[in-house]
mmCIF file of C-alpha atoms in Angstrom:
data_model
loop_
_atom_site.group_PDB
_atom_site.id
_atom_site.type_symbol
_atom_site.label_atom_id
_atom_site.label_comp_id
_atom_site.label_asym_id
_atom_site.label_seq_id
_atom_site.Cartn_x
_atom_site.Cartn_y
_atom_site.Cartn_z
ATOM 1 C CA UNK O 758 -35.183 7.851 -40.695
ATOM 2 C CA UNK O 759 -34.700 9.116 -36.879
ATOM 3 C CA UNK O 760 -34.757 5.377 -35.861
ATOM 4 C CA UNK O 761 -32.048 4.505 -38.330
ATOM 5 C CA UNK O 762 -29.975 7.840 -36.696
ATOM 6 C CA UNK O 763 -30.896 6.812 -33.319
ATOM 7 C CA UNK O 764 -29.253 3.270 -34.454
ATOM 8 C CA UNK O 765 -26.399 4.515 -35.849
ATOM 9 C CA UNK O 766 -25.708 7.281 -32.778
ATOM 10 C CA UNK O 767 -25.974 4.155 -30.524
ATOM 11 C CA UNK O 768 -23.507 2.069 -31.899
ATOM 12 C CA UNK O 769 -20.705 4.579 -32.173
ATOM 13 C CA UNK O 770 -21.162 5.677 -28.284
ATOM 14 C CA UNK O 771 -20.986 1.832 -27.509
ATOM 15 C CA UNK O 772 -18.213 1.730 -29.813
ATOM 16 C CA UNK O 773 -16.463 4.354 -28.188
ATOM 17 C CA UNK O 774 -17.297 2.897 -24.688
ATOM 18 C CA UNK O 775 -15.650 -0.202 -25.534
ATOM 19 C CA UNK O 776 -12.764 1.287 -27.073
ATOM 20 C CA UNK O 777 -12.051 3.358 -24.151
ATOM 21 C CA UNK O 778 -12.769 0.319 -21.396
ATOM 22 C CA UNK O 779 -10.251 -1.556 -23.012
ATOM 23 C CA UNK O 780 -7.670 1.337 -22.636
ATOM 24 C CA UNK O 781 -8.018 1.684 -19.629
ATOM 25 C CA UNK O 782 -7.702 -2.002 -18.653
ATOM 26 C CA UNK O 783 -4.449 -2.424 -20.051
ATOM 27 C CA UNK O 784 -3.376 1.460 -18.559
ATOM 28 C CA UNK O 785 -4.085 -0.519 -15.290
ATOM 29 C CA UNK O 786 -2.009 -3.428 -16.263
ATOM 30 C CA UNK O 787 0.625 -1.601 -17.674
ATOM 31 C CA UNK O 788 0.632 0.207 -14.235
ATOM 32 C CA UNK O 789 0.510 -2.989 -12.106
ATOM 33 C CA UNK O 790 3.471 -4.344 -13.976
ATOM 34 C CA UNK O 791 6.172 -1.062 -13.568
ATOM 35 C CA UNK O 792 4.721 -1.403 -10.138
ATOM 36 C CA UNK O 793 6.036 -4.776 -9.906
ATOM 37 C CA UNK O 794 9.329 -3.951 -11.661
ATOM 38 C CA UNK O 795 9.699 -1.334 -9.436
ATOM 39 C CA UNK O 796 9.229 -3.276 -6.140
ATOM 40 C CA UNK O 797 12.277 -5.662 -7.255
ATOM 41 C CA UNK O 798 14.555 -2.570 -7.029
ATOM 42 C CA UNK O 799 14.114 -3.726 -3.357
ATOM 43 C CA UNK O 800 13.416 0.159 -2.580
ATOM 44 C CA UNK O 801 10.483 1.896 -1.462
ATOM 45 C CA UNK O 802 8.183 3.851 0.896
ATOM 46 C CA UNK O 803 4.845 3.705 1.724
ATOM 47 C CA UNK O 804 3.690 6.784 3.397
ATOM 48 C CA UNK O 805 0.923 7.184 5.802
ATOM 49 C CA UNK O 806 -2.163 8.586 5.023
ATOM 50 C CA UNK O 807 -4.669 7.375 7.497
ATOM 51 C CA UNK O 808 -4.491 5.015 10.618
ATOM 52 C CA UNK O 809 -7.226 2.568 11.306
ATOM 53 C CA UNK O 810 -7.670 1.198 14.782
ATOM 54 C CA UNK O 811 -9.826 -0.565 16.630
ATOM 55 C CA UNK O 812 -12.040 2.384 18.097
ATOM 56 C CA UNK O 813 -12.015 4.445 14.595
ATOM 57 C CA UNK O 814 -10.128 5.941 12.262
ATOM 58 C CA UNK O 815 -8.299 8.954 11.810
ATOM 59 C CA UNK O 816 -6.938 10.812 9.162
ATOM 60 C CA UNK O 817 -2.934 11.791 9.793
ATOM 61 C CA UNK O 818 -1.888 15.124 9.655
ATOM 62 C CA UNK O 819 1.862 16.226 8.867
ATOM 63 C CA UNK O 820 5.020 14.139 6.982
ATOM 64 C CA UNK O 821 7.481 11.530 8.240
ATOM 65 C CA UNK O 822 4.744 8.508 9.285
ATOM 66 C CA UNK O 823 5.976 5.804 6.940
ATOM 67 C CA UNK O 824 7.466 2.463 6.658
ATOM 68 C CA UNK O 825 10.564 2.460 3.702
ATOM 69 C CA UNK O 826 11.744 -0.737 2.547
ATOM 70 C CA UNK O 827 15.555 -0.701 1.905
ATOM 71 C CA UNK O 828 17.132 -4.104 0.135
ATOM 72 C CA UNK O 829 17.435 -6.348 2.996
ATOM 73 C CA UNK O 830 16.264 -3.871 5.971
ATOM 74 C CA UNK O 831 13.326 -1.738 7.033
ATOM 75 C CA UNK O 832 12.889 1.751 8.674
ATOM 76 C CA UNK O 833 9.148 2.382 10.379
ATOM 77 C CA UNK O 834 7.940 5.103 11.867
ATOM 78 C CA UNK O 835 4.471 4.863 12.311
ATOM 79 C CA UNK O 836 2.043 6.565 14.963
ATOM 80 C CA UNK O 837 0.178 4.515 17.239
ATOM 81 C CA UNK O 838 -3.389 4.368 18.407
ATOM 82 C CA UNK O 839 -4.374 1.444 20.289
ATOM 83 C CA UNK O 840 -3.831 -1.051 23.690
ATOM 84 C CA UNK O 841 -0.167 -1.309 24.882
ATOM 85 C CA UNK O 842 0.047 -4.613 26.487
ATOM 86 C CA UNK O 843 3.523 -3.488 28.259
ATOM 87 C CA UNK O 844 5.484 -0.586 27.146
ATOM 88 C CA UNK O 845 8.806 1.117 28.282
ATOM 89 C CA UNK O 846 8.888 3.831 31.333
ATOM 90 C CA UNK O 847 9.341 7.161 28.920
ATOM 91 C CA UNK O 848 8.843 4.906 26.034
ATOM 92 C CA UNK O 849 7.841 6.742 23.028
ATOM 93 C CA UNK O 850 4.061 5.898 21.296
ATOM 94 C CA UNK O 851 4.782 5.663 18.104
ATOM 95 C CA UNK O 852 5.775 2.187 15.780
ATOM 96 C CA UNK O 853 9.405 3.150 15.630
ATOM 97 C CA UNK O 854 12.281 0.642 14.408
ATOM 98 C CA UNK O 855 15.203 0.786 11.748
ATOM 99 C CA UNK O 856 16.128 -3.152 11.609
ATOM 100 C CA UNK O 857 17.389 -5.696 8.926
ATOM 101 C CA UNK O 858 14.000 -7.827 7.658
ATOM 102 C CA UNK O 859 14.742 -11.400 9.454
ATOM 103 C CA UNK O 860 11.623 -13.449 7.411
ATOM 104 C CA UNK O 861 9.959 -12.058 3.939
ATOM 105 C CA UNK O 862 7.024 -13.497 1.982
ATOM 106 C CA UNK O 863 5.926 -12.034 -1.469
ATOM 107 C CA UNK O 864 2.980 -12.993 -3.569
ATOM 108 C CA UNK O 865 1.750 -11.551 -6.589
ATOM 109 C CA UNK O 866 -1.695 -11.719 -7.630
ATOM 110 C CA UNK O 867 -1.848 -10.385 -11.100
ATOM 111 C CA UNK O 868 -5.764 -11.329 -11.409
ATOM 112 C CA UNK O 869 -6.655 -8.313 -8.591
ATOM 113 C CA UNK O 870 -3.427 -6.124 -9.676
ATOM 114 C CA UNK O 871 -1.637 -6.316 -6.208
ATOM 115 C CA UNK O 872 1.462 -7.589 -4.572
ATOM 116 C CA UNK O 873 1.329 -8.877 -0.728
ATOM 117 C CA UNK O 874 4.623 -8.949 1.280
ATOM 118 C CA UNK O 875 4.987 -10.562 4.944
ATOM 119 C CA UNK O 876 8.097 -9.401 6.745
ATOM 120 C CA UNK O 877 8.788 -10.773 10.406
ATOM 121 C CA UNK O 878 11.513 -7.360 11.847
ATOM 122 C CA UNK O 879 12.599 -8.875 15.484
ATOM 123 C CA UNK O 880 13.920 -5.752 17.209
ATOM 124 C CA UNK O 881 15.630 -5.941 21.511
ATOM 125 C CA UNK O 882 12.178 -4.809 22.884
ATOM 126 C CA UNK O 883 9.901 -6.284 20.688
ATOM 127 C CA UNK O 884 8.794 -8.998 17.412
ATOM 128 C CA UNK O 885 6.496 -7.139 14.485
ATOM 129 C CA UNK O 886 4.652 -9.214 12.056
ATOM 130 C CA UNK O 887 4.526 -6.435 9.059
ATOM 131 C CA UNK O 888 1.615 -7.087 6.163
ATOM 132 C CA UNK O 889 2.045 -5.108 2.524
ATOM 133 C CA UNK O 890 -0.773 -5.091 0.523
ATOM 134 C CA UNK O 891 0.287 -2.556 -2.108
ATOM 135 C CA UNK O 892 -1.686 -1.672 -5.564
ATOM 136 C CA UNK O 893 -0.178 0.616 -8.360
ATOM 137 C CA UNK O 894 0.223 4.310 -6.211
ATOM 138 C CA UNK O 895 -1.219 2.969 -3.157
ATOM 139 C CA UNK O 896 -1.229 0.364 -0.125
ATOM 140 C CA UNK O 897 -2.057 -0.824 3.633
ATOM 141 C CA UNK O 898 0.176 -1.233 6.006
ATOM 142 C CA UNK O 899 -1.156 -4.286 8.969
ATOM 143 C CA UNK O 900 1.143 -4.196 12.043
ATOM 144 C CA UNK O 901 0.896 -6.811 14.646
ATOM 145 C CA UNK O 902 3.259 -7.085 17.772
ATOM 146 C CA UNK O 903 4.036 -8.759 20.954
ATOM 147 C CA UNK O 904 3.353 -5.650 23.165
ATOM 148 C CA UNK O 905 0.807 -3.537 21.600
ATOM 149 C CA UNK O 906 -2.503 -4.650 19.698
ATOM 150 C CA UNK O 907 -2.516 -4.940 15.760
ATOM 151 C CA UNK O 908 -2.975 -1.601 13.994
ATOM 152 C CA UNK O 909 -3.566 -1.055 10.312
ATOM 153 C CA UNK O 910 -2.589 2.158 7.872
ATOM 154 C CA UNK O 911 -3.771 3.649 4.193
ATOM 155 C CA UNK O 912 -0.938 4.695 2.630
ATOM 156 C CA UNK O 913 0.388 6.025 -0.549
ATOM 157 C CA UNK O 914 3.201 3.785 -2.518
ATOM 158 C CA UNK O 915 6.023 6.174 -3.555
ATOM 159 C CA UNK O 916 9.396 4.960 -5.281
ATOM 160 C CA UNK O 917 12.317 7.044 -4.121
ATOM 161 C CA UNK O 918 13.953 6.849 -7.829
ATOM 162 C CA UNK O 919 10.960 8.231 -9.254
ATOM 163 C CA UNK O 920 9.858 10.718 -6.646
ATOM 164 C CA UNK O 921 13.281 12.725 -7.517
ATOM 165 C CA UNK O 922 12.777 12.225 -11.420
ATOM 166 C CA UNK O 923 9.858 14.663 -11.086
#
């Protein structure tokens, strides 16, 4: 009798496992595609959590360090930790440009739930190679440039439209 009860106990929980796995599977796909949806409105900002460089990490403190995409243009303004290779007398240290988007690459992967965009911003003083990896609510930001060494930032994935419905 307990062995029959133990049996039956058994099965419901790994009913109830499944049940729930497979919610949350298509939660996560369900989230991945409005994510996608929403990254064809051609607007949105990922702001900067944490930078990672190539002598450690740190955590970023205060607001304002992101990158916002804007239709065809892009705003940055991103701290920087890192080599200069050749930088302006009373230039500024931080990523810093407002410029149209002269190249763009996007590819979806809907197998790992992410969407990677390439954007190529030539500015007068310098040429950044820009890499989005962005996931439902979150992303990384991979800067590479002529002057300074690459740098690469955590960031959350916020959607202006949405940010003011709340």
């Amino acid at each position: 009798m307990i062995k029959r009860l133990f049996t039956v106990i058994l099965i419901c929980i790994l009913f109830v496992y499944t049940i729930q796995a497979q919610s949350r599977k298509e939660k996560k796909a369900q989230a991945y595609q409005e994510m996608v949806k929403d990254i064809a409105s051609g607007e949105f900002n990922l702001e900067a959590t944490r930078v990672n460089f190539n002598s450690g990490t740190r955590q970023i403190q205060g607001e304002g360090y992101s990158l916002k995409l804007k239709g065809d243009s892009v705003e940055a303004y991103l701290p920087f930790f890192g080599r200069a290779y050749s930088v302006d007398y009373n230039g500024g240290g931080a990523i810093e440009f407002d410029e149209p988007i002269n190249k763009i690459d996007i590819r979806k992967d809907e197998k790992k739930r992410k969407v990677q965009m390439t954007l190529r911003v030539v500015t007068t003083k310098d040429v950044y190679d820009v890499q989005l990896t962005l996931f439902p609510g979150s992303g990384t930001i991979n800067v590479s440039s002529n002057r300074r060494s690459s740098i690469n930032y955590e960031a959350d994935l916020v959607f202006p439209k949405k940010k003011s419905e709340k």
